[in-house]
Amino acid sequence: MQVSIENLRTYFLSGATQSYDFRLNQLNRLKKVVLESEKELYQALYTDLKKTDEDAWATEIGFFLSELNDTIEHLKSWMQPNTVATNLVNQPSSSYTIQEPLGVVCIIAPWNYPFQLLFTPLIGAIAGGNCAVLKPSEFAPATAKVMGKIIDALFPNNYILYLEGEGATVLPPLLTENRFDHIFYTGSTAVGKIIYKYAAEQLVPVTLELGGKSPAVISSDANLRVAARRLASPKFSNAGQMCIAPDYVLVPTELKEEFVKELIKAIQQFYGNDAASSEHYGKIINERQWTRLASYLAEGEIIYGGKSDKASLFIEPTIMTNIHENANIMKDEIFGPILPIITYQSNEEALAVIQKNPNPLAFYVFTENKADETFWLTNVPSGGACINNATMHITNHNLPFGGRGFSGTGAYHGKSSFNTFTHTKSVLKTPTFIDPSFKYPPYKGKGWLLKRLIG
Ligand code: NAD
């Protein structure tokens, strides 16, 4: 399929998307139509992922609106030039940076938070004064349909173009036969590498929001009840299909029994004794993912849960221990409701487990002492981190969100989104009323002056 972005390029070059009024107007229109589509989005998110309305609000629609409101409130100030000091050799001059729109950008999203992960970067693209191509995931088709309706009702397709289809079919020609000014990709590390290659061919800058194994460490003085609740909540929300869900937990050997007891208590409080009949518990997205997850259940000892049903794409909240050597569950990103518990005797032993999968997207430490907090934060390079919490750092739009190395490159949310979708252009402005000759060749005999001015 051949899709040209020439129309978007022409529209961008017309300058229509760049004024503050235009950007603000589009953001306000987007807000209105998303609010009007709330019920339709709830239905679609239930169909695709069995999300409750409350869950869909907190993690998708409300999350997006919180970002949108923050952007609407601050857009004017973000668009202002930022004055910086001028060095001696350039006096008298002024120096400042301006945030320049990028042009035509491409936003590619996964299926696990299909609305939020496509529409939140879109806020940044619009706020930055760009045109955009949006590519939703083909694996959340009900939500993709509603999003398409919203975009088509709001924006002409030479401004925002909504492009559905299978990623492996649609994206290669789109990214090779056009040159985007930025590619913003959220998804697996494996596909991220493919996208990065396409981008490299034409030197297109990228933001890669990838996945990976995000570990949680329980320190010997941790509050076990709080840790269990704060880990179980994101681990089993959306049936564990969350990029920053705690992937596995490292716990001191002597605390394992008590910690597991607290975890089980938390799971039962959240979903009752039978998660299959809980209206609050989600489903696995499709058979392929279900089969992958079900295969992990044989890779160790199940201490809680373990039930699964292919027909309803159900996998019970499950706690596993004594994981077999070389098990895939400790190599792959789990991305489902199965939580391995790994015991450790020393920080170094726990660190060696984490280092097998370097640069996690997120890292969680539960401790009441500063020394452990410092040890873990300085020894595990990760995209983001929480102390005595898990995943909630993503909800604060004052914190840039992104990975590092294997878990991604670049960041967004709040002002970081605006910065991601604009170029910081440095400007030096020099008056002409003074033009001293020492600035020009020949420099012989002016060395003493240059030494005073430069360095
Ligand atoms: P995915 O990589 O399979 O798909 C993401 C997008 O890439 C989709 O739009 C898809 O159509 C497209 N795609 C798939 N195969 C392609 C190919 N061969 N060529 C070109 N495009 C292709 O990811 P997914 O399964 O939808 O999502 C799960 C992954 O995303 C997990 O690894 C998760 O950790 C990660 N994720 C990361 C974040 C984050 O913010 N860092 C958020 C959510 C999910």
Short mmCIF file of C-alpha atoms and ligand atoms in Angstrom, two decimals:
data_model
loop_
_atom_site.label_atom_id
_atom_site.label_comp_id
_atom_site.label_asym_id
_atom_site.label_seq_id
_atom_site.Cartn_x
_atom_site.Cartn_y
_atom_site.Cartn_z
CA MET A 1 0.00 0.00 0.00
CA GLN A 2 1.42 3.32 -1.04
CA VAL A 3 0.69 6.29 1.21
CA SER A 4 2.21 9.65 0.41
CA ILE A 5 2.58 12.36 3.05
CA GLU A 6 3.03 15.05 0.40
CA ASN A 7 -0.34 16.66 1.24
CA LEU A 8 0.62 16.91 4.89
CA ARG A 9 3.98 18.40 3.95
CA THR A 10 2.28 21.04 1.78
CA TYR A 11 -0.14 21.90 4.59
CA PHE A 12 2.70 22.15 7.09
CA LEU A 13 4.71 24.39 4.78
CA SER A 14 1.70 26.68 4.39
CA GLY A 15 2.34 27.65 8.03
CA ALA A 16 -1.30 27.01 8.98
CA THR A 17 -0.47 24.73 11.93
CA GLN A 18 1.99 27.01 13.64
CA SER A 19 0.19 29.85 15.40
CA TYR A 20 -0.67 29.60 19.09
CA ASP A 21 -4.36 30.15 18.32
CA PHE A 22 -4.47 27.30 15.80
CA ARG A 23 -2.75 24.83 18.13
CA LEU A 24 -4.90 25.80 21.10
CA ASN A 25 -8.06 25.54 19.04
CA GLN A 26 -7.21 22.01 17.85
CA LEU A 27 -6.42 20.89 21.40
CA ASN A 28 -9.74 22.27 22.68
CA ARG A 29 -11.67 20.64 19.83
CA LEU A 30 -9.94 17.33 20.54
CA LYS A 31 -10.89 17.58 24.21
CA LYS A 32 -14.55 18.25 23.39
CA VAL A 33 -14.90 15.32 20.99
CA VAL A 34 -13.06 12.87 23.26
CA LEU A 35 -15.40 13.82 26.12
CA GLU A 36 -18.39 13.34 23.81
CA SER A 37 -16.99 9.92 22.80
CA GLU A 38 -16.42 8.74 26.38
CA LYS A 39 -19.13 6.05 26.33
CA GLU A 40 -18.08 4.71 22.94
CA LEU A 41 -14.50 4.50 24.13
CA TYR A 42 -15.56 2.63 27.28
CA GLN A 43 -17.41 0.08 25.16
CA ALA A 44 -14.50 -0.35 22.78
CA LEU A 45 -11.93 -0.74 25.55
CA TYR A 46 -14.18 -3.32 27.19
CA THR A 47 -14.46 -5.24 23.91
CA ASP A 48 -10.72 -5.21 23.26
CA LEU A 49 -9.37 -5.69 26.79
CA LYS A 50 -12.32 -6.12 29.20
CA LYS A 51 -11.44 -2.83 30.90
CA THR A 52 -13.99 -1.47 33.36
CA ASP A 53 -15.19 2.11 32.84
CA GLU A 54 -13.27 3.21 35.93
CA ASP A 55 -10.07 1.53 34.75
CA ALA A 56 -10.53 2.98 31.25
CA TRP A 57 -10.94 6.44 32.77
CA ALA A 58 -7.94 6.24 35.11
CA THR A 59 -5.47 4.70 32.65
CA GLU A 60 -6.71 5.92 29.27
CA ILE A 61 -9.26 8.75 28.92
CA GLY A 62 -8.61 10.58 32.22
CA PHE A 63 -4.88 10.09 31.86
CA PHE A 64 -5.03 11.66 28.39
CA LEU A 65 -7.24 14.55 29.58
CA SER A 66 -4.90 15.33 32.45
CA GLU A 67 -2.04 15.67 29.92
CA LEU A 68 -4.24 17.67 27.58
CA ASN A 69 -5.37 20.11 30.29
CA ASP A 70 -1.78 20.64 31.41
CA THR A 71 -0.73 21.36 27.82
CA ILE A 72 -3.63 23.75 27.22
CA GLU A 73 -2.73 25.61 30.41
CA HIS A 74 1.00 25.95 29.63
CA LEU A 75 1.20 26.03 25.83
CA LYS A 76 1.58 29.78 25.60
CA SER A 77 4.52 29.88 28.01
CA TRP A 78 6.16 26.83 26.41
CA MET A 79 6.06 28.59 23.04
CA GLN A 80 7.90 31.66 24.34
CA PRO A 81 11.58 32.11 23.46
CA ASN A 82 13.90 31.25 26.32
CA THR A 83 16.59 33.86 26.93
CA VAL A 84 20.00 32.63 28.05
CA ALA A 85 23.20 34.44 29.05
CA THR A 86 25.66 35.56 26.33
CA ASN A 87 29.38 34.81 26.60
CA LEU A 88 32.01 37.56 26.66
CA VAL A 89 33.34 37.25 23.10
CA ASN A 90 29.86 37.82 21.65
CA GLN A 91 29.08 40.95 23.64
CA PRO A 92 27.04 42.99 22.95
CA SER A 93 24.56 40.32 21.75
CA SER A 94 21.51 38.52 23.03
CA SER A 95 21.06 34.75 23.03
CA TYR A 96 17.86 32.72 23.14
CA THR A 97 16.27 29.44 22.09
CA ILE A 98 13.00 28.97 20.25
CA GLN A 99 10.97 25.75 20.03
CA GLU A 100 10.50 25.21 16.32
CA PRO A 101 7.83 22.82 14.91
CA LEU A 102 9.35 19.67 13.41
CA GLY A 103 7.11 19.23 10.35
CA VAL A 104 5.33 15.95 9.59
CA VAL A 105 5.64 13.33 12.32
CA CYS A 106 4.60 9.68 12.55
CA ILE A 107 3.12 8.23 15.76
CA ILE A 108 2.93 4.43 16.08
CA ALA A 109 1.08 2.83 19.01
CA PRO A 110 0.68 -0.63 20.61
CA TRP A 111 -2.53 -2.34 21.78
CA ASN A 112 -2.28 -2.46 25.58
CA TYR A 113 -3.43 1.14 26.23
CA PRO A 114 -4.58 1.67 22.67
CA PHE A 115 -6.22 5.07 23.19
CA GLN A 116 -3.83 6.69 25.64
CA LEU A 117 -0.66 5.63 23.83
CA LEU A 118 -1.81 7.06 20.49
CA PHE A 119 -3.61 10.18 21.67
CA THR A 120 -1.16 11.37 24.36
CA PRO A 121 1.74 11.76 21.90
CA LEU A 122 -0.76 13.42 19.54
CA ILE A 123 -1.18 16.21 22.13
CA GLY A 124 2.57 16.88 21.87
CA ALA A 125 2.49 16.78 18.07
CA ILE A 126 -0.35 19.32 17.86
CA ALA A 127 1.10 21.52 20.62
CA GLY A 128 4.40 21.50 18.73
CA GLY A 129 2.70 22.86 15.58
CA ASN A 130 3.16 19.72 13.47
CA CYS A 131 1.14 17.59 11.06
CA ALA A 132 0.91 13.91 12.01
CA VAL A 133 0.26 10.41 10.70
CA LEU A 134 -1.30 8.18 13.37
CA LYS A 135 -0.88 4.40 13.22
CA PRO A 136 -2.95 2.51 15.86
CA SER A 137 -2.36 -1.14 16.71
CA GLU A 138 -4.34 -3.65 14.66
CA PHE A 139 -4.80 -5.81 17.78
CA ALA A 140 -7.28 -3.49 19.52
CA PRO A 141 -9.69 -3.08 16.57
CA ALA A 142 -12.75 -1.79 18.46
CA THR A 143 -10.76 1.08 20.01
CA ALA A 144 -8.99 1.72 16.70
CA LYS A 145 -12.38 2.18 15.06
CA VAL A 146 -13.60 4.76 17.59
CA MET A 147 -10.29 6.64 17.45
CA GLY A 148 -10.52 6.73 13.65
CA LYS A 149 -14.01 8.19 13.93
CA ILE A 150 -12.79 10.90 16.31
CA ILE A 151 -9.83 11.87 14.13
CA ASP A 152 -11.77 11.85 10.86
CA ALA A 153 -14.56 13.96 12.36
CA LEU A 154 -12.11 16.53 13.71
CA PHE A 155 -9.20 16.95 11.36
CA PRO A 156 -8.67 17.10 7.58
CA ASN A 157 -6.39 14.27 6.47
CA ASN A 158 -3.75 16.65 5.16
CA TYR A 159 -3.30 17.73 8.81
CA ILE A 160 -3.78 14.53 10.85
CA LEU A 161 -3.90 11.31 8.82
CA TYR A 162 -5.25 8.19 10.50
CA LEU A 163 -3.79 5.04 9.00
CA GLU A 164 -5.09 1.63 10.07
CA GLY A 165 -3.72 -1.77 9.07
CA GLU A 166 -1.23 -4.45 9.96
CA GLY A 167 2.03 -2.85 11.09
CA ALA A 168 4.29 -5.18 9.13
CA THR A 169 2.39 -4.35 5.92
CA VAL A 170 1.57 -0.67 6.34
CA LEU A 171 4.69 0.72 8.00
CA PRO A 172 7.61 -0.44 5.82
CA PRO A 173 6.39 1.41 2.67
CA LEU A 174 5.19 4.39 4.71
CA LEU A 175 8.59 4.83 6.37
CA THR A 176 10.73 4.12 3.33
CA GLU A 177 8.84 5.97 0.63
CA ASN A 178 8.36 9.12 2.71
CA ARG A 179 10.67 11.10 4.91
CA PHE A 180 9.15 12.05 8.26
CA ASP A 181 10.64 14.71 10.50
CA HIS A 182 10.23 12.51 13.56
CA ILE A 183 9.03 9.00 14.35
CA PHE A 184 7.45 8.43 17.74
CA TYR A 185 7.13 4.69 18.31
CA THR A 186 5.67 2.82 21.30
CA GLY A 187 5.86 -0.96 21.28
CA SER A 188 8.13 -3.95 21.65
CA THR A 189 11.92 -3.74 21.57
CA ALA A 190 12.00 -6.20 18.64
CA VAL A 191 9.83 -4.02 16.38
CA GLY A 192 11.52 -0.90 17.77
CA LYS A 193 14.77 -2.10 16.19
CA ILE A 194 13.04 -2.41 12.80
CA ILE A 195 11.59 1.11 13.07
CA TYR A 196 14.97 2.50 14.16
CA LYS A 197 16.58 1.01 11.03
CA TYR A 198 14.02 2.62 8.73
CA ALA A 199 14.56 5.94 10.51
CA ALA A 200 18.36 5.66 10.30
CA GLU A 201 18.25 5.22 6.51
CA GLN A 202 16.95 8.79 6.18
CA LEU A 203 18.43 10.23 9.39
CA VAL A 204 15.00 10.69 10.91
CA PRO A 205 15.10 11.42 14.67
CA VAL A 206 13.16 8.95 16.82
CA THR A 207 11.53 8.55 20.16
CA LEU A 208 11.38 4.87 21.05
CA GLU A 209 9.14 3.93 23.96
CA LEU A 210 9.96 0.25 24.33
CA GLY A 211 9.45 -2.53 26.85
CA GLY A 212 11.64 -4.83 28.93
CA LYS A 213 11.71 -6.50 32.30
CA SER A 214 11.06 -3.97 35.09
CA PRO A 215 12.23 -5.50 38.38
CA ALA A 216 11.06 -4.79 41.93
CA VAL A 217 13.37 -5.22 44.90
CA ILE A 218 12.10 -5.74 48.45
CA SER A 219 14.69 -4.60 50.97
CA SER A 220 15.07 -6.35 54.34
CA ASP A 221 13.35 -3.44 56.16
CA ALA A 222 10.51 -2.91 53.64
CA ASN A 223 6.90 -2.51 54.69
CA LEU A 224 5.73 -5.84 53.25
CA ARG A 225 2.00 -5.18 53.34
CA VAL A 226 2.33 -1.88 51.49
CA ALA A 227 4.86 -3.34 49.04
CA ALA A 228 2.57 -6.29 48.25
CA ARG A 229 -0.43 -4.03 47.59
CA ARG A 230 1.50 -1.48 45.52
CA LEU A 231 3.06 -4.25 43.40
CA ALA A 232 -0.02 -6.44 42.98
CA SER A 233 -2.17 -3.53 41.89
CA PRO A 234 -0.22 -2.63 38.68
CA LYS A 235 0.95 -6.21 38.08
CA PHE A 236 -2.58 -7.53 37.69
CA SER A 237 -4.22 -4.39 36.32
CA ASN A 238 -5.07 -4.86 32.60
CA ALA A 239 -4.08 -8.51 33.27
CA GLY A 240 -0.44 -7.44 33.57
CA GLN A 241 -0.30 -6.07 30.02
CA MET A 242 1.44 -2.87 31.05
CA CYS A 243 4.88 -1.76 29.87
CA ILE A 244 5.97 -0.68 33.36
CA ALA A 245 4.25 -3.45 35.34
CA PRO A 246 6.65 -5.03 37.84
CA ASP A 247 7.97 -8.00 35.88
CA TYR A 248 9.38 -10.02 38.81
CA VAL A 249 10.12 -9.43 42.49
CA LEU A 250 13.42 -9.96 44.30
CA VAL A 251 12.84 -10.65 47.98
CA PRO A 252 15.23 -11.56 50.83
CA THR A 253 15.00 -15.34 51.41
CA GLU A 254 13.79 -14.97 55.02
CA LEU A 255 10.93 -12.62 54.02
CA LYS A 256 9.57 -14.63 51.11
CA GLU A 257 6.87 -16.48 53.00
CA GLU A 258 5.45 -13.39 54.68
CA PHE A 259 5.64 -11.33 51.48
CA VAL A 260 3.83 -14.01 49.45
CA LYS A 261 1.12 -14.16 52.15
CA GLU A 262 0.60 -10.40 51.79
CA LEU A 263 0.55 -10.67 47.98
CA ILE A 264 -2.15 -13.35 48.07
CA LYS A 265 -4.17 -11.23 50.51
CA ALA A 266 -3.92 -8.27 48.14
CA ILE A 267 -4.92 -10.30 45.06
CA GLN A 268 -7.95 -11.71 46.85
CA GLN A 269 -8.98 -8.26 48.08
CA PHE A 270 -8.75 -6.90 44.53
CA TYR A 271 -10.36 -9.76 42.57
CA GLY A 272 -11.95 -12.16 45.11
CA ASN A 273 -11.14 -15.88 45.23
CA ASP A 274 -12.14 -16.42 41.61
CA ALA A 275 -10.63 -13.81 39.28
CA ALA A 276 -12.33 -15.52 36.31
CA SER A 277 -15.69 -14.25 37.54
CA SER A 278 -14.42 -10.84 38.68
CA GLU A 279 -15.77 -7.93 36.64
CA HIS A 280 -12.61 -6.00 37.66
CA TYR A 281 -10.16 -8.42 36.08
CA GLY A 282 -9.10 -8.03 32.43
CA LYS A 283 -8.40 -10.51 29.66
CA ILE A 284 -5.41 -11.30 27.50
CA ILE A 285 -5.54 -9.47 24.18
CA ASN A 286 -5.47 -12.46 21.82
CA GLU A 287 -4.71 -16.17 21.43
CA ARG A 288 -1.10 -15.62 20.43
CA GLN A 289 -0.33 -13.71 23.62
CA TRP A 290 -2.38 -16.17 25.69
CA THR A 291 -0.39 -19.15 24.32
CA ARG A 292 2.92 -17.41 25.07
CA LEU A 293 1.84 -16.63 28.64
CA ALA A 294 0.36 -20.09 29.27
CA SER A 295 3.71 -21.65 28.33
CA TYR A 296 5.40 -19.81 31.24
CA LEU A 297 3.17 -21.61 33.75
CA ALA A 298 5.23 -24.79 33.34
CA GLU A 299 8.54 -23.05 33.97
CA GLY A 300 8.54 -23.18 37.77
CA GLU A 301 6.47 -23.84 40.86
CA ILE A 302 3.05 -22.15 41.06
CA ILE A 303 2.37 -20.96 44.60
CA TYR A 304 -0.84 -19.11 43.81
CA GLY A 305 -3.20 -19.09 40.84
CA GLY A 306 -2.14 -20.86 37.65
CA LYS A 307 -5.59 -21.43 36.13
CA SER A 308 -6.08 -20.50 32.50
CA ASP A 309 -8.77 -20.75 29.84
CA LYS A 310 -8.06 -20.23 26.17
CA ALA A 311 -11.68 -19.69 25.13
CA SER A 312 -12.10 -16.64 27.40
CA LEU A 313 -8.42 -15.58 27.08
CA PHE A 314 -8.14 -15.85 30.86
CA ILE A 315 -4.97 -16.28 32.87
CA GLU A 316 -5.40 -16.16 36.63
CA PRO A 317 -3.28 -13.77 38.72
CA THR A 318 -0.38 -16.12 39.36
CA ILE A 319 2.63 -16.15 41.69
CA MET A 320 5.52 -18.44 40.76
CA THR A 321 8.74 -19.42 42.48
CA ASN A 322 11.67 -21.84 41.97
CA ILE A 323 11.86 -20.81 38.32
CA HIS A 324 13.74 -23.36 36.19
CA GLU A 325 17.20 -22.48 34.97
CA ASN A 326 17.17 -20.87 31.52
CA ALA A 327 13.39 -20.42 31.67
CA ASN A 328 11.95 -18.04 29.09
CA ILE A 329 9.91 -16.30 31.78
CA MET A 330 13.16 -14.80 33.13
CA LYS A 331 14.37 -13.80 29.64
CA ASP A 332 11.27 -12.38 27.95
CA GLU A 333 9.24 -9.40 29.11
CA ILE A 334 6.32 -11.23 30.75
CA PHE A 335 3.60 -8.68 29.86
CA GLY A 336 0.92 -10.69 31.62
CA PRO A 337 -0.43 -11.57 35.09
CA ILE A 338 2.35 -13.96 36.17
CA LEU A 339 4.71 -12.78 38.91
CA PRO A 340 7.96 -14.69 39.58
CA ILE A 341 9.36 -14.34 43.10
CA ILE A 342 13.14 -14.66 43.20
CA THR A 343 14.89 -14.89 46.59
CA TYR A 344 18.27 -13.31 47.37
CA GLN A 345 20.78 -13.28 50.23
CA SER A 346 22.80 -10.16 49.35
CA ASN A 347 22.29 -7.01 47.30
CA GLU A 348 25.05 -8.17 44.94
CA GLU A 349 23.21 -11.44 44.27
CA ALA A 350 19.99 -9.55 43.48
CA LEU A 351 21.88 -7.09 41.30
CA ALA A 352 23.34 -9.96 39.24
CA VAL A 353 19.78 -11.12 38.41
CA ILE A 354 18.77 -7.62 37.27
CA GLN A 355 21.91 -7.16 35.19
CA LYS A 356 20.94 -10.11 32.97
CA ASN A 357 18.36 -7.74 31.42
CA PRO A 358 20.00 -4.30 31.57
CA ASN A 359 18.29 -0.88 31.27
CA PRO A 360 14.78 -1.72 32.47
CA LEU A 361 12.04 0.74 31.55
CA ALA A 362 11.18 1.08 35.24
CA PHE A 363 12.65 -0.08 38.53
CA TYR A 364 10.98 -0.34 41.94
CA VAL A 365 12.61 -0.43 45.36
CA PHE A 366 10.78 -0.95 48.63
CA THR A 367 12.89 0.18 51.57
CA GLU A 368 12.76 2.42 54.63
CA ASN A 369 16.49 3.22 54.64
CA LYS A 370 18.42 5.78 52.64
CA ALA A 371 21.52 3.60 52.14
CA ASP A 372 19.56 0.89 50.31
CA GLU A 373 17.65 3.50 48.31
CA THR A 374 20.94 5.06 47.14
CA PHE A 375 22.54 1.69 46.46
CA TRP A 376 19.69 0.58 44.21
CA LEU A 377 19.14 3.88 42.40
CA THR A 378 22.84 4.21 41.56
CA ASN A 379 23.39 0.57 40.60
CA VAL A 380 20.42 -0.01 38.29
CA PRO A 381 20.37 2.32 35.26
CA SER A 382 16.70 2.43 34.26
CA GLY A 383 14.25 4.63 32.36
CA GLY A 384 12.39 5.65 35.52
CA ALA A 385 12.11 4.48 39.12
CA CYS A 386 9.88 4.55 42.20
CA ILE A 387 10.79 4.23 45.85
CA ASN A 388 8.06 2.46 47.83
CA ASN A 389 5.75 2.68 44.85
CA ALA A 390 5.29 1.09 41.43
CA THR A 391 4.27 2.55 38.05
CA MET A 392 2.82 5.76 39.55
CA HIS A 393 5.71 7.90 38.26
CA ILE A 394 4.01 7.70 34.85
CA THR A 395 1.04 9.70 36.15
CA ASN A 396 3.04 12.83 37.05
CA HIS A 397 3.38 14.88 33.87
CA ASN A 398 6.19 16.88 35.46
CA LEU A 399 8.34 13.74 35.20
CA PRO A 400 9.63 12.94 31.68
CA PHE A 401 8.60 9.38 30.82
CA GLY A 402 10.80 7.10 28.74
CA GLY A 403 13.37 4.34 28.73
CA ARG A 404 17.11 4.14 28.20
CA GLY A 405 19.14 1.82 26.02
CA PHE A 406 17.19 -1.40 25.49
CA SER A 407 14.02 0.13 26.93
CA GLY A 408 14.00 3.15 24.66
CA THR A 409 15.33 6.54 23.78
CA GLY A 410 13.76 9.96 24.38
CA ALA A 411 10.90 10.86 26.69
CA TYR A 412 7.50 12.57 26.77
CA HIS A 413 4.59 13.77 28.96
CA GLY A 414 3.93 17.36 29.95
CA LYS A 415 6.56 19.79 28.76
CA SER A 416 8.78 16.88 27.66
CA SER A 417 6.17 16.06 24.99
CA PHE A 418 6.30 19.61 23.71
CA ASN A 419 10.10 19.46 23.65
CA THR A 420 10.05 16.08 21.88
CA PHE A 421 7.80 17.40 19.13
CA THR A 422 9.76 20.64 18.60
CA HIS A 423 13.34 21.46 17.76
CA THR A 424 15.26 23.69 20.16
CA LYS A 425 16.74 26.28 17.85
CA SER A 426 19.58 28.40 19.24
CA VAL A 427 19.69 32.03 18.12
CA LEU A 428 22.40 34.65 18.62
CA LYS A 429 21.42 38.23 17.81
CA THR A 430 24.14 40.86 17.46
CA PRO A 431 23.64 44.61 16.95
CA THR A 432 25.53 46.43 14.17
CA PHE A 433 26.22 49.75 15.89
CA ILE A 434 29.55 48.42 17.14
CA ASP A 435 31.92 46.24 15.11
CA PRO A 436 35.41 46.14 16.75
CA SER A 437 38.30 45.20 14.47
CA PHE A 438 39.95 42.83 16.98
CA LYS A 439 37.26 40.29 16.00
CA TYR A 440 38.67 40.06 12.45
CA PRO A 441 41.92 38.78 10.93
CA PRO A 442 44.77 39.27 10.98
CA TYR A 443 44.95 38.16 14.62
CA LYS A 444 48.68 38.70 15.02
CA GLY A 445 49.33 40.80 18.11
CA LYS A 446 45.78 40.24 19.42
CA GLY A 447 46.59 36.96 21.20
CA TRP A 448 46.55 38.56 24.66
CA LEU A 449 43.04 39.90 24.01
CA LEU A 450 41.68 36.59 22.64
CA LYS A 451 43.07 34.89 25.76
CA ARG A 452 41.11 37.29 27.95
CA LEU A 453 37.90 36.92 25.91
CA ILE A 454 37.93 33.19 25.21
CA GLY A 455 38.53 30.53 27.81
P1 NAD B 1 4.46 -4.29 18.75
O1 NAD B 1 5.87 -3.86 18.69
O2 NAD B 1 4.09 -5.63 18.28
O3 NAD B 1 3.52 -3.27 17.95
C1 NAD B 1 3.63 -1.89 18.06
C2 NAD B 1 3.27 -1.23 16.74
O4 NAD B 1 4.20 -1.68 15.76
C3 NAD B 1 1.88 -1.58 16.23
O5 NAD B 1 1.26 -0.43 15.73
C4 NAD B 1 2.14 -2.59 15.14
O6 NAD B 1 1.19 -2.51 14.09
C5 NAD B 1 3.51 -2.20 14.63
N1 NAD B 1 4.28 -3.34 14.10
C6 NAD B 1 4.22 -4.63 14.52
N2 NAD B 1 5.06 -5.40 13.79
C7 NAD B 1 5.67 -4.60 12.89
C8 NAD B 1 6.65 -4.79 11.88
N3 NAD B 1 7.17 -5.98 11.63
N4 NAD B 1 7.04 -3.72 11.15
C9 NAD B 1 6.55 -2.50 11.41
N5 NAD B 1 5.60 -2.26 12.36
C10 NAD B 1 5.17 -3.29 13.08
O7 NAD B 1 4.07 -4.06 20.27
P2 NAD B 1 2.75 -4.50 20.97
O8 NAD B 1 2.74 -5.98 21.09
O9 NAD B 1 1.59 -3.82 20.34
O10 NAD B 1 2.96 -3.86 22.43
C11 NAD B 1 3.63 -4.51 23.47
C12 NAD B 1 5.02 -3.96 23.69
O11 NAD B 1 4.98 -2.55 23.76
C13 NAD B 1 5.60 -4.42 25.00
O12 NAD B 1 6.96 -4.74 24.79
C14 NAD B 1 5.48 -3.21 25.89
O13 NAD B 1 6.41 -3.15 26.95
C15 NAD B 1 5.69 -2.11 24.93
N6 NAD B 1 5.07 -0.89 25.44
C16 NAD B 1 5.87 0.14 25.79
C17 NAD B 1 5.31 1.28 26.33
C18 NAD B 1 6.14 2.45 26.75
O14 NAD B 1 5.57 3.50 27.02
N7 NAD B 1 7.46 2.34 26.81
C19 NAD B 1 3.91 1.37 26.46
C20 NAD B 1 3.14 0.29 26.08
C21 NAD B 1 3.72 -0.84 25.55
#
